Amino acid sequence: MKVSVEATRQLIRLRGRSYVAFVFSPVVPIAGWLSDLDATLAGSPGFFVGKPVVLDLSAVDLSPLAITHLIKSIEARSVRVLGLEGVEPARLSIGMPPLLSGGRQCVVQEAEPEKPALREPNSLLLDVPVRSGQSIVFPDGDVTVLGAVSSGAEIVAGGSIHVYGALRGRAMAGVNGNASARIYCQKIEAELLAIDGYYQTAEQIDATLRGKPAQAMLDGNSMKIVPLN
Amino acid sequence: MAKVLVVTSGKGGVGKTTTTAALGAALAQAGEKVVVVDFDVGLRNLDLVLGAERRVVFDLINVVQGIAKLPQALIRDKRLENLWLLPASQTKDKDALTEEGVGRVIAELRKTFDWVLCDSPAGIERGAMLAMRYADEAVIVTNPEVSSVRDSDRIIGMLDSKTVRAENGERVEKHILITRYDPARAARGEMLSIDDVLEILATPLLGIVPESQDVLRASNVGCPVTLSNPSSTPARAYSDAMRRLLGEQIEMLVPAEPRGLMRLLRGRRAA
């Protein structure tokens, strides 16, 4: 038995599809237009990268050499020219982008360049005293207290802690592993100070600092409390 | 406009009940219509301090639970016709109080009285919470000692967050009343100074009531000190505090030990 496998040949099916392209329309003087283009690119760098750009030359009268030069100049700015428009075919040479026609106006969907999300200012301001039994937890940043932090109160901050008053309670700064966080207060009478897990209790805090303005910071693996002048 | 004033402290034994009775009586003497409400359910004392313990029939819990009508539970003082007492129950506990029920009673009292003085139990639990819940003003009774001051601080924090006023974004007007102030011990530096207390609590001062035998005697005979011995130093301190509550500007006097008494005490000790 003879088995013959006949390869079935499929016809290449051609499909049409239209795309939206940006159109550059250079005007004379070309040098001036190029510097305008530079200004636009500086405003939103990378905006045209990977986007199709068509060059409409109907407003200028350029020789083939000048067209080649213009395309090179544009490509030197990391913008790829996909096609040309508004120029007689005779002026084109091999190696140039193809001539396009029949383009229609359309609204370009402004794909806004991704702006970095506007970040909330990372601080919490309390303009009342923090009372005994209250716990202020703010893992996102600094905490500023205008007033005293009472004995039995607690402030937990991802960033630094600033107390414009007496600090009599507990202050824990840099709780998310932020070793550069600090604690500042106008009057140090704290029960406990902690930065990034390193702590000192009231007993360990230098008695000569008591009641004075001070700041606490990490120095390697130990906490340092120094007068604040 | 009726004012609901809570007398609170956090710590026990600092003089809340004495203060409620003394301020209540002083306000009534000044012509205000006053009701003092005992919130210390299960450990009631205000009736004793006011000398009304033998006339209690119905109490706050009965009214909250709808067993009795408010006028049935109110006891009128025999000496001051403007002073009324709503006693607490001694047999129930504080779980018998409901927020809604207390709110109803307070709202009803507001209609009849100029001042509703709520005597808070010690602690920060249900009884104390409900006593302060509907307050417009608060008197925080503090002894010049670290433990009392810290508890007062905690209570101030709760007044700023757990009251109806606080939840509506309004303020509960707060006053510090320093009681059991002992001028002799203060002079020896054995107590916190008035300045220290006020610095920690950052709240205006309503008055300073000295530690006194007169207060103890008044409690024992069931008569508020402002009534039993109006010329005594504590009575005058309470009366000044009352007038400040009514908005008068009165110079604050820090009690000092009378010289003669000092000598007398020293003499006794030496003997």
Coordinates of C-alpha atoms in Angstrom, one line a residue:
Chain A
M1 CA 0.0 0.0 0.0
K2 CA 1.3 3.3 -1.0
V3 CA 0.8 6.1 1.3
S4 CA 1.3 9.4 -0.2
V5 CA 1.1 12.5 1.8
E6 CA 0.3 15.4 -0.2
A7 CA 1.1 18.7 1.3
T8 CA -1.8 21.0 1.0
R9 CA -0.7 24.4 0.0
Q10 CA -2.4 27.2 1.7
L11 CA -2.9 30.5 0.0
I12 CA -1.5 33.4 1.7
R13 CA -4.4 35.4 2.8
L14 CA -4.0 39.1 2.7
R15 CA -5.7 41.2 5.2
G16 CA -6.0 44.9 5.5
R17 CA -5.7 46.8 8.7
S18 CA -5.4 50.4 9.4
Y19 CA -3.3 52.0 12.1
V20 CA -3.1 55.4 13.6
A21 CA 0.2 57.2 13.0
F22 CA 1.6 60.5 14.2
V23 CA 2.3 62.9 11.3
F24 CA 5.2 65.3 11.3
S25 CA 4.8 68.2 8.9
P26 CA 8.2 69.9 8.6
V27 CA 8.3 73.5 7.5
V28 CA 11.1 75.7 6.3
P29 CA 13.5 76.5 7.7
I30 CA 14.2 72.8 8.4
A31 CA 16.8 73.7 11.1
G32 CA 14.3 75.7 12.9
W33 CA 11.7 73.0 12.7
L34 CA 14.2 70.5 14.1
S35 CA 14.9 72.6 17.1
D36 CA 11.1 72.9 17.7
L37 CA 11.0 69.1 17.5
D38 CA 13.8 68.9 20.1
A39 CA 11.9 71.2 22.4
T40 CA 8.8 68.9 22.1
L41 CA 10.9 65.8 22.7
A42 CA 12.5 67.4 25.7
G43 CA 9.1 68.0 27.2
S44 CA 8.1 64.4 27.0
P45 CA 11.2 62.3 26.4
G46 CA 10.5 58.8 25.0
F47 CA 7.0 59.7 24.0
F48 CA 7.6 58.9 20.3
V49 CA 9.8 55.8 21.0
G50 CA 8.2 52.8 19.3
K51 CA 5.3 54.9 17.9
P52 CA 4.7 55.1 14.1
V53 CA 5.6 58.4 12.6
V54 CA 4.8 59.6 9.1
L55 CA 6.6 62.5 7.5
D56 CA 4.3 64.9 5.6
L57 CA 6.5 66.8 3.2
S58 CA 3.8 68.7 1.3
A59 CA 4.7 72.0 3.0
V60 CA 8.3 71.8 1.9
D61 CA 10.1 71.4 -1.4
L62 CA 13.1 69.1 -0.7
S63 CA 15.6 67.4 -2.9
P64 CA 16.1 63.6 -2.5
L65 CA 19.3 64.3 -0.7
A66 CA 17.7 66.8 1.6
I67 CA 14.9 64.2 2.4
T68 CA 17.5 61.6 3.2
H69 CA 19.2 64.1 5.5
L70 CA 15.9 65.0 7.2
I71 CA 15.0 61.4 7.9
K72 CA 18.5 60.7 9.3
S73 CA 18.2 63.8 11.5
I74 CA 14.8 62.6 12.8
E75 CA 16.0 59.1 13.4
A76 CA 19.0 60.5 15.3
R77 CA 16.4 61.7 17.8
S78 CA 15.2 58.1 18.3
V79 CA 12.1 58.6 16.2
R80 CA 11.5 56.1 13.5
V81 CA 9.9 57.4 10.3
L82 CA 7.5 54.7 9.0
G83 CA 6.4 56.4 5.8
L84 CA 6.4 59.5 3.7
E85 CA 3.5 61.5 2.4
G86 CA 3.0 64.5 0.2
V87 CA 6.0 64.1 -2.1
E88 CA 6.3 63.0 -5.8
P89 CA 7.5 59.4 -6.1
A90 CA 10.3 60.5 -8.3
R91 CA 12.0 62.2 -5.4
L92 CA 12.2 59.0 -3.4
S93 CA 15.1 56.7 -3.6
I94 CA 15.5 53.1 -2.5
G95 CA 16.1 52.8 1.2
M96 CA 13.7 55.5 2.0
P97 CA 10.4 54.7 3.9
P98 CA 7.6 53.9 1.5
L99 CA 5.2 56.6 0.2
L100 CA 1.8 56.5 1.8
S101 CA -1.4 58.0 0.6
G102 CA -5.0 58.2 1.5
G103 CA -4.4 59.0 5.1
R104 CA -7.4 60.3 7.0
Q105 CA -7.4 62.7 9.9
C106 CA -8.3 61.2 13.2
V107 CA -8.1 62.1 16.8
V108 CA -5.0 60.7 18.4
Q109 CA -5.9 59.2 21.7
E110 CA -3.5 61.1 24.0
A111 CA -1.8 58.3 25.7
E112 CA -0.6 60.3 28.6
P113 CA 2.9 59.3 29.5
E114 CA 2.7 57.5 32.8
K115 CA 3.1 60.1 35.5
P116 CA 4.6 58.8 38.7
A117 CA 1.6 58.6 41.0
L118 CA 1.3 61.7 43.1
R119 CA 2.4 60.6 46.6
E120 CA 0.7 61.9 49.6
P121 CA 3.0 63.8 51.9
N122 CA 4.2 61.2 54.3
S123 CA 3.7 62.9 57.6
L124 CA 1.1 63.0 60.3
L125 CA 0.6 66.2 62.3
L126 CA -1.1 66.2 65.7
D127 CA -1.8 69.6 67.2
V128 CA -3.2 68.3 70.5
P129 CA -1.4 66.5 73.3
V130 CA -1.3 62.7 73.0
R131 CA -3.0 61.5 76.2
S132 CA -2.2 58.5 78.4
G133 CA -3.6 55.3 76.8
Q134 CA -3.7 56.7 73.3
S135 CA -1.7 54.9 70.6
I136 CA -0.8 56.7 67.4
V137 CA 0.3 54.3 64.7
F138 CA 1.5 55.8 61.4
P139 CA 3.7 53.3 59.5
D140 CA 3.8 55.6 56.4
G141 CA 6.1 58.3 57.6
D142 CA 6.9 61.0 60.2
V143 CA 4.8 61.9 63.1
T144 CA 4.9 65.5 64.5
V145 CA 3.2 66.3 67.8
L146 CA 2.6 69.9 68.8
G147 CA 2.2 69.2 72.5
A148 CA 3.2 66.6 75.0
V149 CA 3.1 62.9 74.8
S150 CA 1.9 61.7 78.1
S151 CA 3.1 58.9 80.3
G152 CA 1.3 55.8 79.1
A153 CA 0.8 57.1 75.6
E154 CA 2.5 55.6 72.5
I155 CA 3.6 56.9 69.1
V156 CA 4.6 54.4 66.4
A157 CA 6.0 55.8 63.2
G158 CA 7.5 54.4 60.1
G159 CA 9.7 57.5 59.9
S160 CA 10.9 59.9 62.5
I161 CA 9.0 61.3 65.5
H162 CA 9.1 65.0 66.4
V163 CA 7.6 66.1 69.7
Y164 CA 7.3 69.8 70.3
G165 CA 6.7 69.3 74.0
A166 CA 7.5 66.8 76.7
L167 CA 7.9 63.2 75.6
R168 CA 6.8 61.2 78.6
G169 CA 5.4 58.2 76.9
R170 CA 6.8 55.7 74.4
A171 CA 8.1 56.6 71.0
M172 CA 8.9 54.0 68.4
A173 CA 10.4 55.3 65.2
G174 CA 11.4 53.6 62.0
V175 CA 9.2 50.6 62.7
N176 CA 9.4 49.3 59.1
G177 CA 13.1 48.8 59.3
N178 CA 14.1 52.4 58.7
A179 CA 17.3 52.7 60.6
S180 CA 17.8 56.4 59.6
A181 CA 14.7 57.4 61.5
R182 CA 15.2 59.6 64.5
I183 CA 13.3 60.8 67.5
Y184 CA 13.3 64.5 68.5
C185 CA 11.7 66.1 71.5
Q186 CA 11.8 69.3 73.5
K187 CA 11.8 67.6 76.9
I188 CA 12.9 64.0 77.2
E189 CA 11.2 62.1 80.0
A190 CA 10.3 59.1 77.9
E191 CA 9.3 55.7 79.2
L192 CA 10.8 54.0 76.1
L193 CA 12.5 55.1 72.9
A194 CA 12.9 52.7 70.0
I195 CA 14.3 53.0 66.5
D196 CA 14.1 50.1 64.1
G197 CA 13.8 47.6 66.9
Y198 CA 16.7 49.0 69.0
Y199 CA 15.3 50.4 72.2
Q200 CA 16.2 52.1 75.5
T201 CA 14.0 52.3 78.5
A202 CA 13.7 55.2 80.9
E203 CA 16.3 53.6 83.2
Q204 CA 18.9 53.4 80.5
I205 CA 18.4 56.9 79.3
D206 CA 21.2 59.2 80.6
A207 CA 19.8 61.0 83.7
T208 CA 21.6 64.2 82.9
L209 CA 19.5 64.5 79.7
R210 CA 16.2 64.3 81.5
G211 CA 13.9 67.2 80.9
K212 CA 16.1 68.6 78.2
P213 CA 15.8 68.8 74.5
A214 CA 17.2 65.7 72.9
Q215 CA 17.3 63.5 69.9
A216 CA 17.7 59.8 69.5
M217 CA 19.3 58.1 66.6
L218 CA 20.9 54.8 65.6
D219 CA 24.6 54.5 65.5
G220 CA 25.2 51.1 64.0
N221 CA 23.7 48.6 66.4
S222 CA 23.2 50.9 69.3
M223 CA 20.9 53.8 70.1
K224 CA 22.5 57.2 70.8
I225 CA 20.7 59.9 72.7
V226 CA 22.3 63.3 72.4
P227 CA 21.3 66.8 73.5
L228 CA 19.5 68.8 70.9
N229 CA 21.0 72.2 70.6
Chain B
M1 CA -30.0 75.6 78.5
A2 CA -29.3 72.6 80.6
K3 CA -25.8 71.6 81.1
V4 CA -24.7 68.0 81.6
L5 CA -21.5 67.9 83.6
V6 CA -19.6 64.7 84.4
V7 CA -17.4 64.5 87.5
T8 CA -14.8 61.9 86.6
S9 CA -11.2 61.0 87.4
G10 CA -10.2 57.5 86.3
K11 CA -8.6 56.7 89.6
G12 CA -10.7 55.8 92.6
G13 CA -10.7 57.6 96.0
V14 CA -9.7 61.0 94.7
G15 CA -13.0 62.7 95.7
K16 CA -15.4 62.4 92.8
T17 CA -18.5 61.8 94.9
T18 CA -17.5 64.5 97.5
T19 CA -17.0 66.9 94.6
T20 CA -20.3 66.0 92.9
A21 CA -22.2 66.6 96.2
A22 CA -20.3 69.8 97.1
L23 CA -20.6 71.4 93.6
G24 CA -24.2 70.2 93.3
A25 CA -25.1 71.8 96.6
A26 CA -23.1 75.0 95.8
L27 CA -24.9 75.4 92.5
A28 CA -28.3 74.8 94.2
Q29 CA -27.4 77.4 96.8
A30 CA -26.7 79.8 94.0
G31 CA -30.2 79.3 92.7
E32 CA -29.6 76.8 89.9
K33 CA -31.9 73.8 89.6
V34 CA -29.6 70.8 90.0
V35 CA -29.8 67.0 89.8
V36 CA -26.9 64.8 90.8
V37 CA -26.9 61.4 89.2
D38 CA -25.0 58.5 90.7
F39 CA -23.5 56.3 88.0
D40 CA -21.6 54.1 90.4
V41 CA -24.1 51.3 90.0
G42 CA -23.4 48.5 92.5
L43 CA -21.2 50.8 94.7
R44 CA -23.4 53.7 95.3
N45 CA -22.2 56.4 97.6
L46 CA -23.7 59.7 96.5
D47 CA -26.9 59.0 98.5
L48 CA -24.8 58.6 101.7
V49 CA -22.8 61.8 101.1
L50 CA -26.1 63.7 100.5
G51 CA -27.7 62.1 103.5
A52 CA -30.5 60.6 101.4
E53 CA -29.7 56.9 101.8
R54 CA -32.9 56.2 103.8
R55 CA -35.2 57.7 101.2
V56 CA -34.1 55.7 98.2
V57 CA -37.0 53.8 96.6
F58 CA -36.3 53.6 92.9
D59 CA -33.0 54.2 91.2
L60 CA -31.3 55.0 87.9
I61 CA -31.4 51.4 86.7
N62 CA -35.2 51.2 87.3
V63 CA -35.6 54.3 85.2
V64 CA -33.3 53.1 82.5
Q65 CA -35.1 49.8 82.3
G66 CA -38.5 51.5 82.3
I67 CA -39.6 50.0 85.7
A68 CA -40.1 53.4 87.3
K69 CA -40.8 56.8 86.0
L70 CA -38.2 59.5 86.4
P71 CA -40.1 61.6 89.0
Q72 CA -40.6 58.5 91.1
A73 CA -36.8 58.0 91.4
L74 CA -35.8 61.6 91.9
I75 CA -35.2 62.4 95.6
R76 CA -35.4 66.1 96.6
D77 CA -32.9 67.3 99.2
K78 CA -34.4 68.3 102.5
R79 CA -32.1 71.3 103.0
L80 CA -32.0 72.7 99.4
E81 CA -35.1 72.6 97.5
N82 CA -33.2 73.1 94.2
L83 CA -31.1 70.0 94.7
W84 CA -32.3 66.6 93.5
L85 CA -30.6 63.1 93.6
L86 CA -31.0 60.3 91.1
P87 CA -29.5 57.4 93.1
A88 CA -27.7 54.3 91.7
S89 CA -28.7 50.8 92.4
Q90 CA -26.7 48.9 94.9
T91 CA -27.9 45.4 93.9
K92 CA -27.4 45.6 90.1
D93 CA -24.1 46.1 88.3
K94 CA -23.0 48.4 85.5
D95 CA -24.0 46.0 82.8
A96 CA -27.6 46.9 83.5
L97 CA -26.9 50.4 82.0
T98 CA -27.6 50.8 78.3
E99 CA -26.4 53.6 76.2
E100 CA -29.8 54.2 74.8
G101 CA -31.5 54.1 78.2
V102 CA -29.0 56.5 79.8
G103 CA -29.4 58.8 76.8
R104 CA -33.2 58.8 77.3
V105 CA -32.8 59.6 81.1
I106 CA -30.3 62.4 80.5
A107 CA -32.5 63.9 77.8
E108 CA -35.5 63.9 80.1
L109 CA -33.4 65.5 82.9
R110 CA -32.2 68.2 80.6
K111 CA -35.8 69.4 80.2
T112 CA -36.3 70.0 83.9
F113 CA -32.9 71.0 85.3
D114 CA -30.3 73.7 84.8
W115 CA -27.5 71.3 85.7
V116 CA -27.2 67.5 85.4
L117 CA -24.2 66.4 87.4
C118 CA -23.1 62.9 86.7
D119 CA -21.0 61.2 89.3
S120 CA -18.8 58.8 87.4
P121 CA -17.5 55.5 88.9
A122 CA -13.8 55.0 88.9
G123 CA -12.1 53.1 86.0
I124 CA -12.7 53.4 82.3
E125 CA -15.2 50.7 81.9
R126 CA -18.9 50.8 81.0
G127 CA -20.1 52.8 84.0
A128 CA -17.5 55.5 83.5
M129 CA -18.0 55.5 79.7
L130 CA -21.8 56.0 80.1
A131 CA -21.4 58.7 82.8
M132 CA -19.3 60.8 80.3
R133 CA -21.2 59.8 77.2
Y134 CA -23.6 62.7 77.0
A135 CA -21.6 65.3 78.9
D136 CA -21.2 68.9 77.7
E137 CA -18.6 69.7 80.4
A138 CA -16.3 67.7 82.5
V139 CA -14.7 68.2 85.9
I140 CA -11.7 66.0 86.2
V141 CA -10.9 65.4 89.8
T142 CA -7.1 64.9 90.3
N143 CA -4.9 64.5 93.3
P144 CA -1.5 65.9 93.0
E145 CA 0.1 62.5 92.6
V146 CA 1.6 60.8 89.5
S147 CA -0.8 57.9 89.5
S148 CA -3.9 60.1 89.7
V149 CA -2.5 62.6 87.1
R150 CA -1.8 59.8 84.6
D151 CA -5.3 58.4 85.0
S152 CA -6.8 61.8 84.6
D153 CA -4.8 62.2 81.4
R154 CA -6.3 59.0 80.1
I155 CA -9.8 60.1 81.0
I156 CA -9.2 63.4 79.2
G157 CA -8.2 61.4 76.1
M158 CA -11.5 59.5 76.4
L159 CA -13.5 62.7 76.9
D160 CA -12.0 63.9 73.6
S161 CA -12.9 60.8 71.7
K162 CA -15.7 58.7 73.2
T163 CA -18.3 61.2 74.1
V164 CA -21.3 62.1 71.8
R165 CA -19.9 65.6 71.6
A166 CA -16.5 64.4 70.4
E167 CA -18.1 62.1 67.9
N168 CA -20.0 65.1 66.5
G169 CA -16.8 67.1 66.2
E170 CA -17.6 69.3 69.1
R171 CA -15.7 69.8 72.3
V172 CA -16.4 68.7 75.8
E173 CA -15.4 71.6 78.0
K174 CA -12.9 70.3 80.5
H175 CA -11.8 71.6 83.9
I176 CA -9.2 70.2 86.3
L177 CA -10.1 70.2 90.0
I178 CA -7.2 69.4 92.2
T179 CA -8.4 67.9 95.5
R180 CA -6.7 66.6 98.6
Y181 CA -4.1 69.2 98.2
D182 CA -1.9 69.2 101.3
P183 CA 0.0 72.5 101.6
A184 CA 2.4 71.1 104.1
R185 CA 3.4 68.2 101.9
A186 CA 3.5 70.4 98.9
A187 CA 5.9 72.7 100.7
R188 CA 8.1 69.7 101.5
G189 CA 8.0 68.7 97.8
E190 CA 6.3 65.4 98.6
M191 CA 3.5 66.1 96.1
L192 CA 3.4 67.2 92.5
S193 CA 3.1 71.0 92.3
I194 CA 0.0 72.6 90.8
D195 CA 2.2 73.7 87.9
D196 CA 3.4 70.2 87.2
V197 CA -0.1 68.8 87.2
L198 CA -1.4 71.5 84.8
E199 CA 1.6 71.1 82.6
I200 CA 1.0 67.4 82.2
L201 CA -2.7 67.7 81.7
A202 CA -2.7 70.8 79.6
T203 CA -6.2 71.7 80.7
P204 CA -7.6 74.7 82.6
L205 CA -7.8 74.7 86.4
L206 CA -11.2 75.0 88.0
G207 CA -10.0 75.0 91.6
I208 CA -7.8 73.6 94.3
V209 CA -9.5 71.9 97.3
P210 CA -7.2 71.3 100.3
E211 CA -7.1 68.0 102.1
S212 CA -9.3 68.7 105.1
Q213 CA -11.0 67.0 108.1
D214 CA -14.0 69.1 107.2
V215 CA -14.5 67.1 104.0
L216 CA -14.3 63.8 105.9
R217 CA -16.7 65.0 108.6
A218 CA -19.2 66.3 106.0
S219 CA -19.2 63.0 104.2
N220 CA -19.8 61.1 107.5
V221 CA -22.8 63.3 108.5
G222 CA -24.3 63.1 105.0
C223 CA -24.1 66.7 104.3
P224 CA -22.1 68.3 101.4
V225 CA -19.2 70.4 102.8
T226 CA -20.5 73.5 101.1
L227 CA -23.6 73.2 103.3
S228 CA -22.3 71.8 106.5
N229 CA -19.5 74.3 107.0
P230 CA -19.7 77.0 104.4
S231 CA -16.8 79.0 105.9
S232 CA -14.3 76.2 105.8
T233 CA -11.5 76.3 103.3
P234 CA -12.7 73.3 101.2
A235 CA -16.2 74.8 101.2
R236 CA -14.9 78.1 99.9
A237 CA -12.8 76.3 97.3
Y238 CA -15.8 74.4 96.0
S239 CA -17.9 77.5 96.1
D240 CA -15.3 79.4 94.0
A241 CA -15.1 76.5 91.6
M242 CA -18.9 76.6 91.3
R243 CA -18.8 80.3 90.4
R244 CA -16.1 79.7 87.8
L245 CA -18.4 77.0 86.3
L246 CA -21.0 79.7 86.0
G247 CA -18.5 81.8 84.1
E248 CA -17.3 84.2 86.8
Q249 CA -13.7 85.3 86.9
I250 CA -12.3 84.6 90.4
E251 CA -8.7 84.7 91.5
M252 CA -7.2 81.3 92.1
L253 CA -5.9 80.9 95.6
V254 CA -3.4 78.2 96.4
P255 CA -4.3 76.9 99.9
A256 CA -1.6 77.5 102.4
E257 CA -1.2 76.0 105.8
P258 CA -2.4 78.5 108.5
R259 CA 0.6 79.5 110.6
G260 CA -1.1 78.9 113.9
L261 CA -2.1 75.4 112.9
M262 CA 1.4 74.6 111.8
R263 CA 2.8 75.7 115.1
L264 CA 0.2 73.7 116.9
L265 CA 1.0 70.6 114.9
R266 CA 4.7 71.0 115.4
G267 CA 4.0 71.6 119.1
R268 CA 2.0 68.4 119.3
R269 CA 4.7 66.4 117.5
A270 CA 7.3 67.7 119.8
A271 CA 5.3 66.8 122.9

